Amino acid sequence: QVQLAESGGGLVQAGGSLNLSCVDSGYTFRTNAMAWFRQVPGKEREFVAAIGRNMDYPYYSNSVRGRFTISRDNTRNTVLLVMNNLKVEGSAIYYCAAASRGIPATWTEYDNWGQGTQVTVSS
């Protein structure tokens, strides 16, 4: 069973940084690829970053590559997203998600989701 809970969102000025954390209180964290997505009202959920079960193959959307870093700690069932040089267009609800197959970039291929954490970037 996978139970995901995000934290770390908030309000930050453009150019600032935030660190998001997602904890899985279930028992299958190590068997899942993990990812971060974001969504604004009226738009489809957007891929941000993903990482394999063995902390391998991290990859990013073009819009965040070079500014965001995804990592995971399998001893603490935690996946992190370090966000630097945030932009106003990065304001969204950020979700972590778990996938039992592959390391997909499509939200429909993820099996479990957290409730999300709000990130607001002001100009």
GROMACS .gro file of C-alpha atoms in nm:
model
  123
    1GLN     CA    1   0.000   0.000   0.000
    2VAL     CA    2   0.125   0.347  -0.091
    3GLN     CA    3   0.032   0.655   0.108
    4LEU     CA    4   0.202   0.973  -0.003
    5ALA     CA    5   0.217   1.303   0.180
    6GLU     CA    6   0.386   1.615   0.042
    7SER     CA    7   0.521   1.909   0.238
    8GLY     CA    8   0.739   2.212   0.188
    9GLY     CA    9   0.525   2.431  -0.032
   10GLY     CA   10   0.477   2.800   0.032
   11LEU     CA   11   0.516   3.150  -0.100
   12VAL     CA   12   0.849   3.260  -0.247
   13GLN     CA   13   0.969   3.545  -0.463
   14ALA     CA   14   1.082   3.482  -0.817
   15GLY     CA   15   1.443   3.369  -0.816
   16GLY     CA   16   1.405   3.208  -0.477
   17SER     CA   17   1.416   2.844  -0.370
   18LEU     CA   18   1.193   2.587  -0.207
   19ASN     CA   19   1.246   2.226  -0.107
   20LEU     CA   20   0.956   1.986  -0.138
   21SER     CA   21   0.941   1.655   0.043
   22CYS     CA   22   0.716   1.354  -0.004
   23VAL     CA   23   0.697   1.069   0.245
   24ASP     CA   24   0.550   0.728   0.168
   25SER     CA   25   0.405   0.574   0.482
   26GLY     CA   26   0.341   0.245   0.304
   27TYR     CA   27   0.565  -0.055   0.251
   28THR     CA   28   0.642  -0.054  -0.120
   29PHE     CA   29   0.840   0.267  -0.163
   30ARG     CA   30   1.157   0.091  -0.279
   31THR     CA   31   0.974  -0.091  -0.557
   32ASN     CA   32   0.830   0.222  -0.718
   33ALA     CA   33   0.961   0.492  -0.943
   34MET     CA   34   0.873   0.833  -0.804
   35ALA     CA   35   0.789   1.159  -0.972
   36TRP     CA   36   0.675   1.513  -0.919
   37PHE     CA   37   0.397   1.674  -1.121
   38ARG     CA   38   0.233   2.012  -1.096
   39GLN     CA   39  -0.107   2.147  -1.188
   40VAL     CA   40  -0.280   2.483  -1.212
   41PRO     CA   41  -0.657   2.516  -1.226
   42GLY     CA   42  -0.798   2.447  -1.569
   43LYS     CA   43  -0.485   2.282  -1.701
   44GLU     CA   44  -0.367   1.925  -1.728
   45ARG     CA   45  -0.125   1.786  -1.474
   46GLU     CA   46   0.229   1.861  -1.594
   47PHE     CA   47   0.534   1.639  -1.552
   48VAL     CA   48   0.822   1.797  -1.356
   49ALA     CA   49   1.074   1.525  -1.268
   50ALA     CA   50   1.107   1.152  -1.207
   51ILE     CA   51   1.356   0.909  -1.059
   52GLY     CA   52   1.397   0.532  -1.067
   53ARG     CA   53   1.357   0.299  -0.773
   54ASN     CA   54   1.734   0.269  -0.726
   55MET     CA   55   1.789   0.645  -0.731
   56ASP     CA   56   1.883   0.609  -1.097
   57TYR     CA   57   1.773   0.774  -1.420
   58PRO     CA   58   1.660   1.109  -1.284
   59TYR     CA   59   1.512   1.320  -1.558
   60TYR     CA   60   1.329   1.649  -1.590
   61SER     CA   61   1.094   1.846  -1.804
   62ASN     CA   62   1.259   2.103  -2.027
   63SER     CA   63   1.102   2.382  -1.826
   64VAL     CA   64   1.280   2.290  -1.500
   65ARG     CA   65   1.600   2.116  -1.613
   66GLY     CA   66   1.903   2.285  -1.462
   67ARG     CA   67   1.700   2.449  -1.185
   68PHE     CA   68   1.526   2.158  -1.008
   69THR     CA   69   1.682   1.843  -0.860
   70ILE     CA   70   1.497   1.526  -0.770
   71SER     CA   71   1.640   1.274  -0.526
   72ARG     CA   72   1.519   0.996  -0.300
   73ASP     CA   73   1.618   0.834   0.026
   74ASN     CA   74   1.502   0.474   0.031
   75THR     CA   75   1.592   0.439   0.400
   76ARG     CA   76   1.340   0.711   0.485
   77ASN     CA   77   1.080   0.642   0.215
   78THR     CA   78   1.124   1.000   0.099
   79VAL     CA   79   1.152   1.174  -0.235
   80LEU     CA   80   1.273   1.533  -0.251
   81LEU     CA   81   1.249   1.812  -0.502
   82VAL     CA   82   1.492   2.101  -0.466
   83MET     CA   83   1.365   2.396  -0.666
   84ASN     CA   84   1.601   2.682  -0.739
   85ASN     CA   85   1.555   3.001  -0.938
   86LEU     CA   86   1.180   2.968  -0.925
   87LYS     CA   87   0.972   3.147  -1.184
   88VAL     CA   88   0.625   3.296  -1.156
   89GLU     CA   89   0.495   3.038  -1.403
   90GLY     CA   90   0.605   2.769  -1.159
   91SER     CA   91   0.314   2.854  -0.929
   92ALA     CA   92   0.099   2.542  -0.899
   93ILE     CA   93  -0.001   2.258  -0.675
   94TYR     CA   94   0.285   2.011  -0.672
   95TYR     CA   95   0.209   1.642  -0.639
   96CYS     CA   96   0.431   1.343  -0.582
   97ALA     CA   97   0.337   1.016  -0.743
   98ALA     CA   98   0.444   0.653  -0.748
   99ALA     CA   99   0.460   0.418  -1.045
  100SER     CA  100   0.504   0.042  -1.025
  101ARG     CA  101   0.618   0.007  -1.388
  102GLY     CA  102   0.893   0.198  -1.561
  103ILE     CA  103   0.976   0.562  -1.495
  104PRO     CA  104   0.701   0.732  -1.693
  105ALA     CA  105   0.650   1.100  -1.766
  106THR     CA  106   0.276   1.068  -1.823
  107TRP     CA  107   0.053   1.125  -1.524
  108THR     CA  108  -0.190   0.854  -1.627
  109GLU     CA  109   0.079   0.591  -1.574
  110TYR     CA  110   0.117   0.668  -1.206
  111ASP     CA  111  -0.073   0.453  -0.961
  112ASN     CA  112  -0.071   0.657  -0.643
  113TRP     CA  113  -0.076   1.026  -0.560
  114GLY     CA  114  -0.037   1.256  -0.266
  115GLN     CA  115  -0.275   1.539  -0.184
  116GLY     CA  116  -0.040   1.805  -0.317
  117THR     CA  117   0.134   2.110  -0.176
  118GLN     CA  118   0.082   2.464  -0.301
  119VAL     CA  119   0.376   2.658  -0.440
  120THR     CA  120   0.324   3.026  -0.515
  121VAL     CA  121   0.595   3.233  -0.681
  122SER     CA  122   0.547   3.608  -0.669
  123SER     CA  123   0.703   3.861  -0.904
   0.00000   0.00000   0.00000
